[in-house]
Each structure stands twice: as C-alpha cells, then as structure tokens.
CSV table of C-alpha atoms and ligand atoms in Angstrom, one decimal:
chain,number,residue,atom,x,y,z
A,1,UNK,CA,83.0,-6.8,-46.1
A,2,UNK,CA,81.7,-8.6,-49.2
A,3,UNK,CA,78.9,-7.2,-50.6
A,4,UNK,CA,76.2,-9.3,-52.5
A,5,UNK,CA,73.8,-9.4,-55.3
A,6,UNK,CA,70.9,-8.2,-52.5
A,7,UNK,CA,68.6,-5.3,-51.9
A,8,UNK,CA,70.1,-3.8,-48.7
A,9,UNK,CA,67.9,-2.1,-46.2
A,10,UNK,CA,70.3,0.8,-44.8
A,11,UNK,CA,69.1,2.3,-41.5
A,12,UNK,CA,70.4,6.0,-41.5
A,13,UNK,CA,71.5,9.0,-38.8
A,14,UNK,CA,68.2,10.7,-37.8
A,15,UNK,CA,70.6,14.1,-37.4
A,16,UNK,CA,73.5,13.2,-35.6
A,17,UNK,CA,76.1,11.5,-38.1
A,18,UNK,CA,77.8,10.2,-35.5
A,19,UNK,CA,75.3,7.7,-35.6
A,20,UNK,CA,76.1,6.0,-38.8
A,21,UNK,CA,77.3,2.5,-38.1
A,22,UNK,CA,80.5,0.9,-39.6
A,23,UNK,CA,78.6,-1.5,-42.0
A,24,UNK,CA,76.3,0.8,-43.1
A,25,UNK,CA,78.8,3.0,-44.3
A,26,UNK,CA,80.8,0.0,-46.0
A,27,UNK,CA,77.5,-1.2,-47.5
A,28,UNK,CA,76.7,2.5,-49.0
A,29,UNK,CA,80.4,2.5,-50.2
A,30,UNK,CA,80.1,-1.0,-51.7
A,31,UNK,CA,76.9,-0.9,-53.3
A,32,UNK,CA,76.1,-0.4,-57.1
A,33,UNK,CA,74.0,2.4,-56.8
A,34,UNK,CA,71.9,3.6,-54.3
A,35,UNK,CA,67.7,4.1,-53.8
A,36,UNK,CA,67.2,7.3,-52.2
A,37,UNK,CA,64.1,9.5,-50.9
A,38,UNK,CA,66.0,12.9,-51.3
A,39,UNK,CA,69.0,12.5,-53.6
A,40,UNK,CA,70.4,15.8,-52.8
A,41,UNK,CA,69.6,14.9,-49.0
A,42,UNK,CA,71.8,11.5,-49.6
A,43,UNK,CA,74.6,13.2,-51.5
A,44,UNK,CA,75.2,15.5,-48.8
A,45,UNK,CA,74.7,12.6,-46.1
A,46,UNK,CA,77.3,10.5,-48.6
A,47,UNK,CA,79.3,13.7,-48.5
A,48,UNK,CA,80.3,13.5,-45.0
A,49,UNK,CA,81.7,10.0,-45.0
A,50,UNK,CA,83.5,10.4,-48.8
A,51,UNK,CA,81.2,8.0,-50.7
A,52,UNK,CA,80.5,8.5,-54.1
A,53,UNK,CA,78.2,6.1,-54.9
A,54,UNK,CA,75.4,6.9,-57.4
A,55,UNK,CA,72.1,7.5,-56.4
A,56,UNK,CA,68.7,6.7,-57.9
A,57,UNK,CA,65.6,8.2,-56.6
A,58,UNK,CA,62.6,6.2,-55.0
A,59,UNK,CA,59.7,8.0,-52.7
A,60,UNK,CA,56.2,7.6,-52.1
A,61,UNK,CA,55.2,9.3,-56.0
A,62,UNK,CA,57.4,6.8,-57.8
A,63,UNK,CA,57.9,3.8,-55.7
A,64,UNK,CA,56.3,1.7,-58.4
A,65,UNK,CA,58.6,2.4,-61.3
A,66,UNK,CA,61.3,3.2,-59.0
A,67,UNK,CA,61.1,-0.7,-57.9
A,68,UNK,CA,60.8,-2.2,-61.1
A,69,UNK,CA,63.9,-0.4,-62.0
A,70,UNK,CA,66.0,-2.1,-58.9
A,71,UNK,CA,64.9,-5.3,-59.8
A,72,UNK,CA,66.0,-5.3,-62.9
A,73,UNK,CA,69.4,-3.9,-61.9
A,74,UNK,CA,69.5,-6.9,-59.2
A,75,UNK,CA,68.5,-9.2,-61.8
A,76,UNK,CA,71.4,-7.9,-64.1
A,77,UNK,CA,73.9,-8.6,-60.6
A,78,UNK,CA,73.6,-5.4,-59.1
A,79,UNK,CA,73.5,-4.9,-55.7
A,80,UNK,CA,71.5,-1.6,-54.3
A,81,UNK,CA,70.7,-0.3,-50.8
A,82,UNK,CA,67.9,1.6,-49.9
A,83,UNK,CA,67.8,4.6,-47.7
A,84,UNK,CA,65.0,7.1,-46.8
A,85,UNK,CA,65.6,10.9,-45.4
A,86,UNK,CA,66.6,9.7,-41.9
A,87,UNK,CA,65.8,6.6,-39.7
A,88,UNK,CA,65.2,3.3,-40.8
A,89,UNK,CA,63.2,3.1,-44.3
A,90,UNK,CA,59.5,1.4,-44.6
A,91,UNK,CA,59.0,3.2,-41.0
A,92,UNK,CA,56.7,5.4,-42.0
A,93,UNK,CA,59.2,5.6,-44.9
A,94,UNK,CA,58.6,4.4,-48.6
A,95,UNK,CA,60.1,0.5,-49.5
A,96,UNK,CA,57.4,-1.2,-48.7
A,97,UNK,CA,56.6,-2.1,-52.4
A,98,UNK,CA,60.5,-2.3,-53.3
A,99,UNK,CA,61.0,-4.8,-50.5
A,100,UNK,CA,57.6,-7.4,-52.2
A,101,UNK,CA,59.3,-6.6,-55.4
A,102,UNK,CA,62.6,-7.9,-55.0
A,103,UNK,CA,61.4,-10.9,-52.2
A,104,UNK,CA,58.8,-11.7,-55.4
A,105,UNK,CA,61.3,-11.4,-58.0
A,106,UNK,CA,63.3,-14.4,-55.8
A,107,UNK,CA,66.2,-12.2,-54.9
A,108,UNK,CA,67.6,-11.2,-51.2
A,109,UNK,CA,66.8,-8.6,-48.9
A,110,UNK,CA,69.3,-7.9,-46.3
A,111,UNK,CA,68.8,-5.4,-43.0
A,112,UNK,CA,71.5,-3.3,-42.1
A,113,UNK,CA,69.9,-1.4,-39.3
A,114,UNK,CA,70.4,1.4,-36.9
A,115,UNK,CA,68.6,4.5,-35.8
A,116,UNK,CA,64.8,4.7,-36.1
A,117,UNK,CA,62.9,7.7,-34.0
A,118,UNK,CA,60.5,4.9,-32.9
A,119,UNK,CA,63.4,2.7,-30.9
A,120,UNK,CA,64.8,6.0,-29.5
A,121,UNK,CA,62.0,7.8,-28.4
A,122,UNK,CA,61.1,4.6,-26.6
A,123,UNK,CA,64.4,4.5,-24.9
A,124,UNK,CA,64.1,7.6,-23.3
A,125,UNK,CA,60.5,8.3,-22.9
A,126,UNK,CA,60.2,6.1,-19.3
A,127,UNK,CA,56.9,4.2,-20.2
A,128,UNK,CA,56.1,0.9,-20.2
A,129,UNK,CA,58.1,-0.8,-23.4
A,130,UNK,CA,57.8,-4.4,-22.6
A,131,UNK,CA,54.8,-4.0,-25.2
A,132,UNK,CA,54.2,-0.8,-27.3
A,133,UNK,CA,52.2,-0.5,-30.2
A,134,UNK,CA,53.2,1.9,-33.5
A,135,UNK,CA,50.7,3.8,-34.9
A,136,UNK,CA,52.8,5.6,-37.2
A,137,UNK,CA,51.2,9.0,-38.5
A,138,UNK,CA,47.3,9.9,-37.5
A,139,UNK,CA,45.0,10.9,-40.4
A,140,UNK,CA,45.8,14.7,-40.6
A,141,UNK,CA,41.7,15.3,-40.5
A,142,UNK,CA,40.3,16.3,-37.5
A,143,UNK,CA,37.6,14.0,-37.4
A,144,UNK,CA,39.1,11.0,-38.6
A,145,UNK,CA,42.2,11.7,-36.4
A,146,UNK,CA,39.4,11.7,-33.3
A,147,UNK,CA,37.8,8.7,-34.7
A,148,UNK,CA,41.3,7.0,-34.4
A,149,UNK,CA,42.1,8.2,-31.1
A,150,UNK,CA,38.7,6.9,-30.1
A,151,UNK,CA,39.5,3.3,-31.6
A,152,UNK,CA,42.5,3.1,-29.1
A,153,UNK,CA,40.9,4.6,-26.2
A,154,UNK,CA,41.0,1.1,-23.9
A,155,UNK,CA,44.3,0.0,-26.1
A,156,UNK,CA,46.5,-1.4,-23.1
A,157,UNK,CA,50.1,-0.9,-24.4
A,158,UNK,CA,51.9,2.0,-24.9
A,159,UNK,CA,51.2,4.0,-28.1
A,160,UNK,CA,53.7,5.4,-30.1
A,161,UNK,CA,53.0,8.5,-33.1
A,162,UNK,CA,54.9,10.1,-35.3
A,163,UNK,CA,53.4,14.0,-35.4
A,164,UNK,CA,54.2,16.9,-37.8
A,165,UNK,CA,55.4,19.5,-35.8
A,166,UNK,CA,52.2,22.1,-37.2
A,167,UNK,CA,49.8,19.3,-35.7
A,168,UNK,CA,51.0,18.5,-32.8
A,169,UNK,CA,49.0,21.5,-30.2
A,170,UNK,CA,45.4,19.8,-31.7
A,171,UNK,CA,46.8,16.5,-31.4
A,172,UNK,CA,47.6,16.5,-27.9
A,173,UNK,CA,44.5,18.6,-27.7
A,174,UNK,CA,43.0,15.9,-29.3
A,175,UNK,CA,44.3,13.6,-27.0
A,176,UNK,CA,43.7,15.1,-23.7
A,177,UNK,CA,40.3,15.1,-24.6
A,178,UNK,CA,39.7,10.9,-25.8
A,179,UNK,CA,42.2,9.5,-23.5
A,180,UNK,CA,41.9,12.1,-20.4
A,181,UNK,CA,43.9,14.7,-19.1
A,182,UNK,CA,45.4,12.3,-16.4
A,183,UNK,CA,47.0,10.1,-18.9
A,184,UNK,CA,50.9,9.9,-18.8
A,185,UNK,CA,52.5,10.8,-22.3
A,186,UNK,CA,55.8,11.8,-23.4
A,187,UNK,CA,56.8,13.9,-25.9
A,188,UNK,CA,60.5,13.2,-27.8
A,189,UNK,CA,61.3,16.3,-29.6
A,190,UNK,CA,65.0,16.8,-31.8
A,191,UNK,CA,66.1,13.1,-30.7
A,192,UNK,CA,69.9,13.2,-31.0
A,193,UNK,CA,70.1,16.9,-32.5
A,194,UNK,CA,71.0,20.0,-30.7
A,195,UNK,CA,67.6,20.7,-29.4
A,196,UNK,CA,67.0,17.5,-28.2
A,197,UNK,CA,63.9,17.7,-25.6
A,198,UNK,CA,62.4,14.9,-24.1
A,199,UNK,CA,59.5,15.2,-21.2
A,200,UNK,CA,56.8,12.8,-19.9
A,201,UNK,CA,53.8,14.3,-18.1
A,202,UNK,CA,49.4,14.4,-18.2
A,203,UNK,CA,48.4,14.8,-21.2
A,204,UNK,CA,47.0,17.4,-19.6
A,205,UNK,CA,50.5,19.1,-19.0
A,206,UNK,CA,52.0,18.4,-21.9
A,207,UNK,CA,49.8,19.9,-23.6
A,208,UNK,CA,49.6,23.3,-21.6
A,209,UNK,CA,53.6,23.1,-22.1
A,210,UNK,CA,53.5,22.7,-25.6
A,211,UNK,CA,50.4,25.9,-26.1
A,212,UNK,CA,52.9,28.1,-24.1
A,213,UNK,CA,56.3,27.5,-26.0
A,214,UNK,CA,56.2,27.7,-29.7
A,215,UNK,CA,59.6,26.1,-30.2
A,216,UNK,CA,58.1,22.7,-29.0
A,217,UNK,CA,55.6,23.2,-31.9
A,218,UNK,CA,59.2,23.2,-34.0
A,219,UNK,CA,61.2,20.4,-35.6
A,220,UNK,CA,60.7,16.3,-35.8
A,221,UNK,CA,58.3,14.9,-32.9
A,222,UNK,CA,57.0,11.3,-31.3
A,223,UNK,CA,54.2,11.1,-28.7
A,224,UNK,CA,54.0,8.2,-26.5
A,225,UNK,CA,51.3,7.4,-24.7
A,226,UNK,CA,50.8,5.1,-21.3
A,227,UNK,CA,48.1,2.3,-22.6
A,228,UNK,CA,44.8,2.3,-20.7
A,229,UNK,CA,44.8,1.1,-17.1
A,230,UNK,CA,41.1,0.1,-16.7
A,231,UNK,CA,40.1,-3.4,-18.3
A,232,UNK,CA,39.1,-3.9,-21.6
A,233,UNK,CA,35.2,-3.2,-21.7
A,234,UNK,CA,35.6,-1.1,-18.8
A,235,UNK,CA,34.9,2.6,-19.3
A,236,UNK,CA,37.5,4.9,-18.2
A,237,UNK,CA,36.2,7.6,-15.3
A,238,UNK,CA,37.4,10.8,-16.6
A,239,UNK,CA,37.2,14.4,-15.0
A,240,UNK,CA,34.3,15.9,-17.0
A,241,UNK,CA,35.1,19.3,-15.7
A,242,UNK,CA,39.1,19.1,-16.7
A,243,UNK,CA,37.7,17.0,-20.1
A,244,UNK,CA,35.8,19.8,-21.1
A,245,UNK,CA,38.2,22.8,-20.5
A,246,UNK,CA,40.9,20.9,-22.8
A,247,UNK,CA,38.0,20.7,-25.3
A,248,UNK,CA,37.2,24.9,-25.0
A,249,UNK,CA,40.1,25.9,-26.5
A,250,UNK,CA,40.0,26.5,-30.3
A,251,UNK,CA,36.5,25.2,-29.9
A,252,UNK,CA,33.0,26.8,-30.1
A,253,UNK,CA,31.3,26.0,-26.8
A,254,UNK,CA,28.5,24.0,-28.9
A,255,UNK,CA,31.1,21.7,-30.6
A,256,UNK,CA,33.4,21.8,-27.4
A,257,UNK,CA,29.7,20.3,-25.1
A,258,UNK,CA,28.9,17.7,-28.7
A,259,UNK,CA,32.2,16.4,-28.0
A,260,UNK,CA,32.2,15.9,-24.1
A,261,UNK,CA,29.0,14.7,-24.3
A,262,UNK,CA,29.8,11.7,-27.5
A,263,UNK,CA,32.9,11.1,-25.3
A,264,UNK,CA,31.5,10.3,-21.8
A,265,UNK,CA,27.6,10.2,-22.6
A,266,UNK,CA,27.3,13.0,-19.8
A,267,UNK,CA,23.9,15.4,-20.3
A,268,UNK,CA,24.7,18.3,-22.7
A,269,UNK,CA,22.9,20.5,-20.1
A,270,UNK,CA,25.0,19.9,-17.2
A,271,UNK,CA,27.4,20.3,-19.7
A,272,UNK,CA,26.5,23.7,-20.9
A,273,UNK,CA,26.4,25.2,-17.6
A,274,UNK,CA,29.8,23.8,-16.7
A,275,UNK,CA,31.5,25.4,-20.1
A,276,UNK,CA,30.0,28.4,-19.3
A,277,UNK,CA,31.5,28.0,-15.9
A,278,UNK,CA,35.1,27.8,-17.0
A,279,UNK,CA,34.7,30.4,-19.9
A,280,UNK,CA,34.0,32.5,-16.9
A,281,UNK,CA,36.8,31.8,-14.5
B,301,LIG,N1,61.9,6.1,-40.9
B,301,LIG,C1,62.0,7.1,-39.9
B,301,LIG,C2,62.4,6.3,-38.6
B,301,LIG,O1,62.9,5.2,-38.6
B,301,LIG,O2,62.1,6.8,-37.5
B,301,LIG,C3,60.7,7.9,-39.7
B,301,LIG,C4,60.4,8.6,-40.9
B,301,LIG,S1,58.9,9.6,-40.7
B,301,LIG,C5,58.6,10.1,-42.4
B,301,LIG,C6,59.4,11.0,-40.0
B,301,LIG,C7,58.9,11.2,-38.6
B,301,LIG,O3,59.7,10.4,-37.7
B,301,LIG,C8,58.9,12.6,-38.0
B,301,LIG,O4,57.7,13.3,-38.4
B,301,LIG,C9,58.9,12.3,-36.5
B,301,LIG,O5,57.7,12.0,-36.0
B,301,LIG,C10,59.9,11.1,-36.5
B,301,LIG,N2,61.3,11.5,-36.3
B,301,LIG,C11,62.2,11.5,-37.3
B,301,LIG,N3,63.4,12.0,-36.8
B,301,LIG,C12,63.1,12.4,-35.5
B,301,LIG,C13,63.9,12.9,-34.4
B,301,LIG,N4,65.2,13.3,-34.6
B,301,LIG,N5,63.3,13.2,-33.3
B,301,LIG,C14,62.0,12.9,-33.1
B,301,LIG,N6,61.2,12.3,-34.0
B,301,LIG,C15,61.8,12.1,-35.2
C-alpha cells in the first residue's frame, strides 16, 4: 500500500492484538513517525508486530503543541498516523484539535479504522442499536453526574457511557435511582480480554451484581442503557419504594428522602416513614 502525505487516523486493538487489521499495521509500518498517547504503550504495541517506526507524543496536556508539530512535519511531506492507548482516537481520546489542525492547514486526513469499545459493546449488549446515543464519560461529581442523568431521563435511544471502573457502583447507583430500577442496562466489562464479561439486566440488578463482586468494579467498562419507553413530556411511573431503597445505600436517610422527593415530587413525609421502613427490614 502507498502511503501519502496525510494525517492517518489509526484505530487500535483494545487488548486483544489479534485485532489489529492488515492496513493498520502497514500504515503504522509506512508512516514517518507516529502520534502517540503513551509512547512506551505504543512501542510495546509496535513491538508485537516488528515496527520500528518513531513515535512522537500527543495527549490531552500537549495536544496544542503536539499538533502544531504534525503540521509542520506534513507540510515538510511527512506523513504521520495517530494512535491513542486503545480503540479508535478522538473517542473519548485526544485528536480532536490535531484533526482541525491539519483539515485547516489544507492537508488530508485519512481513517483507517477498527476497534472502538463503543461499536463493540453495542454488538453484544442486546439493546436496541438502530439508534444509540454516546455520551462518552459523565462528570466524575456527584451532583453534576445526577444533573446529567436527569437531562436524559425521557432520552428515547439507547445510551451508551464509558465509566472508570472506581465509579461505576455510584453510577449505576446513580442510575437506578433517575432512570428506575426497572430500566434494562448492560454492562460490557474486559471486551475482547480474558475477563471479558458482558450482562444486561434492571438497573436494579446490575447494580446489586456489581455491589456484591468486587472484580466487576475491576478493569475497562461501558454501560448501556435501554432509552425511555414513555413519551417525551410524559413522566415516567417509578416504584417509589424500590426508588428509594437504591437511594439508602451510601446515603444519609435525609439526603437519600431530598433525592426521592426532587426525583418523583412525592411528599418527604410519606417518604420518611417508608425509608425508615426499609432501614428496618
Ligand atoms: N478510544 C477508545 C475507544 O475507541 O473505545 C476509548 C478511550 S476512553 C479513554 C477509555 C474507555 O473506553 C474506558 O474507560 C472504557 O469505558 C472504554 N473501554 C476501553 N477499552 C475497553 C474494553 N476492552 N472493554 C470495555 N470498555 C472499554
């Protein structure tokens, strides 16, 4: 394959090299130099296939200067590719700002792709994916990750998150709690690695599962999420009771009652008396 004065978008192997494709690895082996998030993560990907091409680094602290840097090596008749640690890069992966650079600068941009943890959790997780929406990372904050939750509440397609594996019990939590405990999800755990886990339940479930095995609070994690079935405007009829014993955990009774009562605008009374009910039980 020829390889041209372009900015190449290389998808990588999210941890199973047997994923590489053929022109991926003949772009990475033709290319200049290459623009990496880890450098010592992309020698010892390069490692396994025998390429020796240099590496430059580019992540989320340096993308500015990183970028200018390309261009000007494109503009000199270079040609680089661009890879991140795994996946596909600019999904939830720093190129963003390369990509304007070089599109800007009047000089190509060319796709080479493959594996992403989006595609592949989609694949598997049996929801609906004639329609999904990405939502990428939620703020780490626990209120602002509610308040985004809350936004997409009555969203109708399936969501799709990426989660750090030391959020993911207060996100579900979190979860449970704004969409419902009856909500389908799925939860795509290791994808293509040798503890590869993949289950769809409630929210409810998943996140009971999740609380009592530690290793599914381990390694690189999606969360899909079945869209809302009511109509947009409609308010979705939730079971206070089951609600409000997802909120308890972790919670004070007084915040756990603030929340259930903001979320379904029931009286914080009736509310009280039921926590203390299920404290009880
Ligand atoms: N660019 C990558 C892609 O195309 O999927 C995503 C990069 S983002 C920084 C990393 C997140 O992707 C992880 O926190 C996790 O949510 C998801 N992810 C990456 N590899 C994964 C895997 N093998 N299984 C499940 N999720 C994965």
């Amino acid at each position: 394959m020829s390889i041209l004065n372009a900015l190449y978008i290389v998808a990588t192997p999210l941890g199973n090299p047997g994923d590489i494709g053929r022109r991926a690895l003949e772009t990475l082996a033709g290319v200049d130099v290459i623009a990496a998030e880890d450098t010592r993560r992309a020698g010892r990907l390069l490692g396994q296939f025998n390429i020796s091409t240099p590496c430059l680094s580019l992540h989320e602290h340096n993308e500015a200067q990183a970028s200018a840097r390309v261009v000007r090596r494109l503009q000199a008749g270079q040609s680089v590719a661009l890879i991140s640690d795994a996946g596909t890069p600019l999904i939830s992966d720093p190129g963003y700002e390369l990509v304007r650079l070089v599109q800007a600068a009047g000089l190509r941009v060319i796709p080479v792709p493959g594996p992403s943890a989006l595609t592949a959790a989609l694949s598997v997780a049996g929801l609906p994916n004639d329609r999904f929406v990405f939502e990428g990372f939620l703020p780490p904050r626990p209120a602002a990750r509610r308040a985004r939750l809350e936004q997409l509440q009555g969203e109708p397609r399936t969501l799709v998150f990426y989660e750090a594996p030391h959020r993911i019990l207060e996100t579900l939590r979190d979860m449970t709690a704004v969409f419902g405990p009856q909500r389908e999800a799925a939860i795509a755990r290791e994808l293509t690695k040798t503890f590869e886990t993949v289950r769809r339940d409630s929210l409810e479930a998943l996140t009971a599962w999740v609380a009592g095995d530690s290793d599914q609070q381990r390694g690189e994690i999606v969360i899909l999420v079945h869209g809302a079935s009511q109509a947009p405007g409609e308010t979705a009829r939730v079971d206070i009771r089951a609600l409000l014993a997802a909120l308890l955990p972790g919670r004070s009774t007084r915040e756990a009652v603030a929340l259930a009562a903001d979320l379904t605008g029931e009286k914080r009374n009736r509310l009280y008396e039921m926590a203390l009910e299920i404290r009880e039980t």
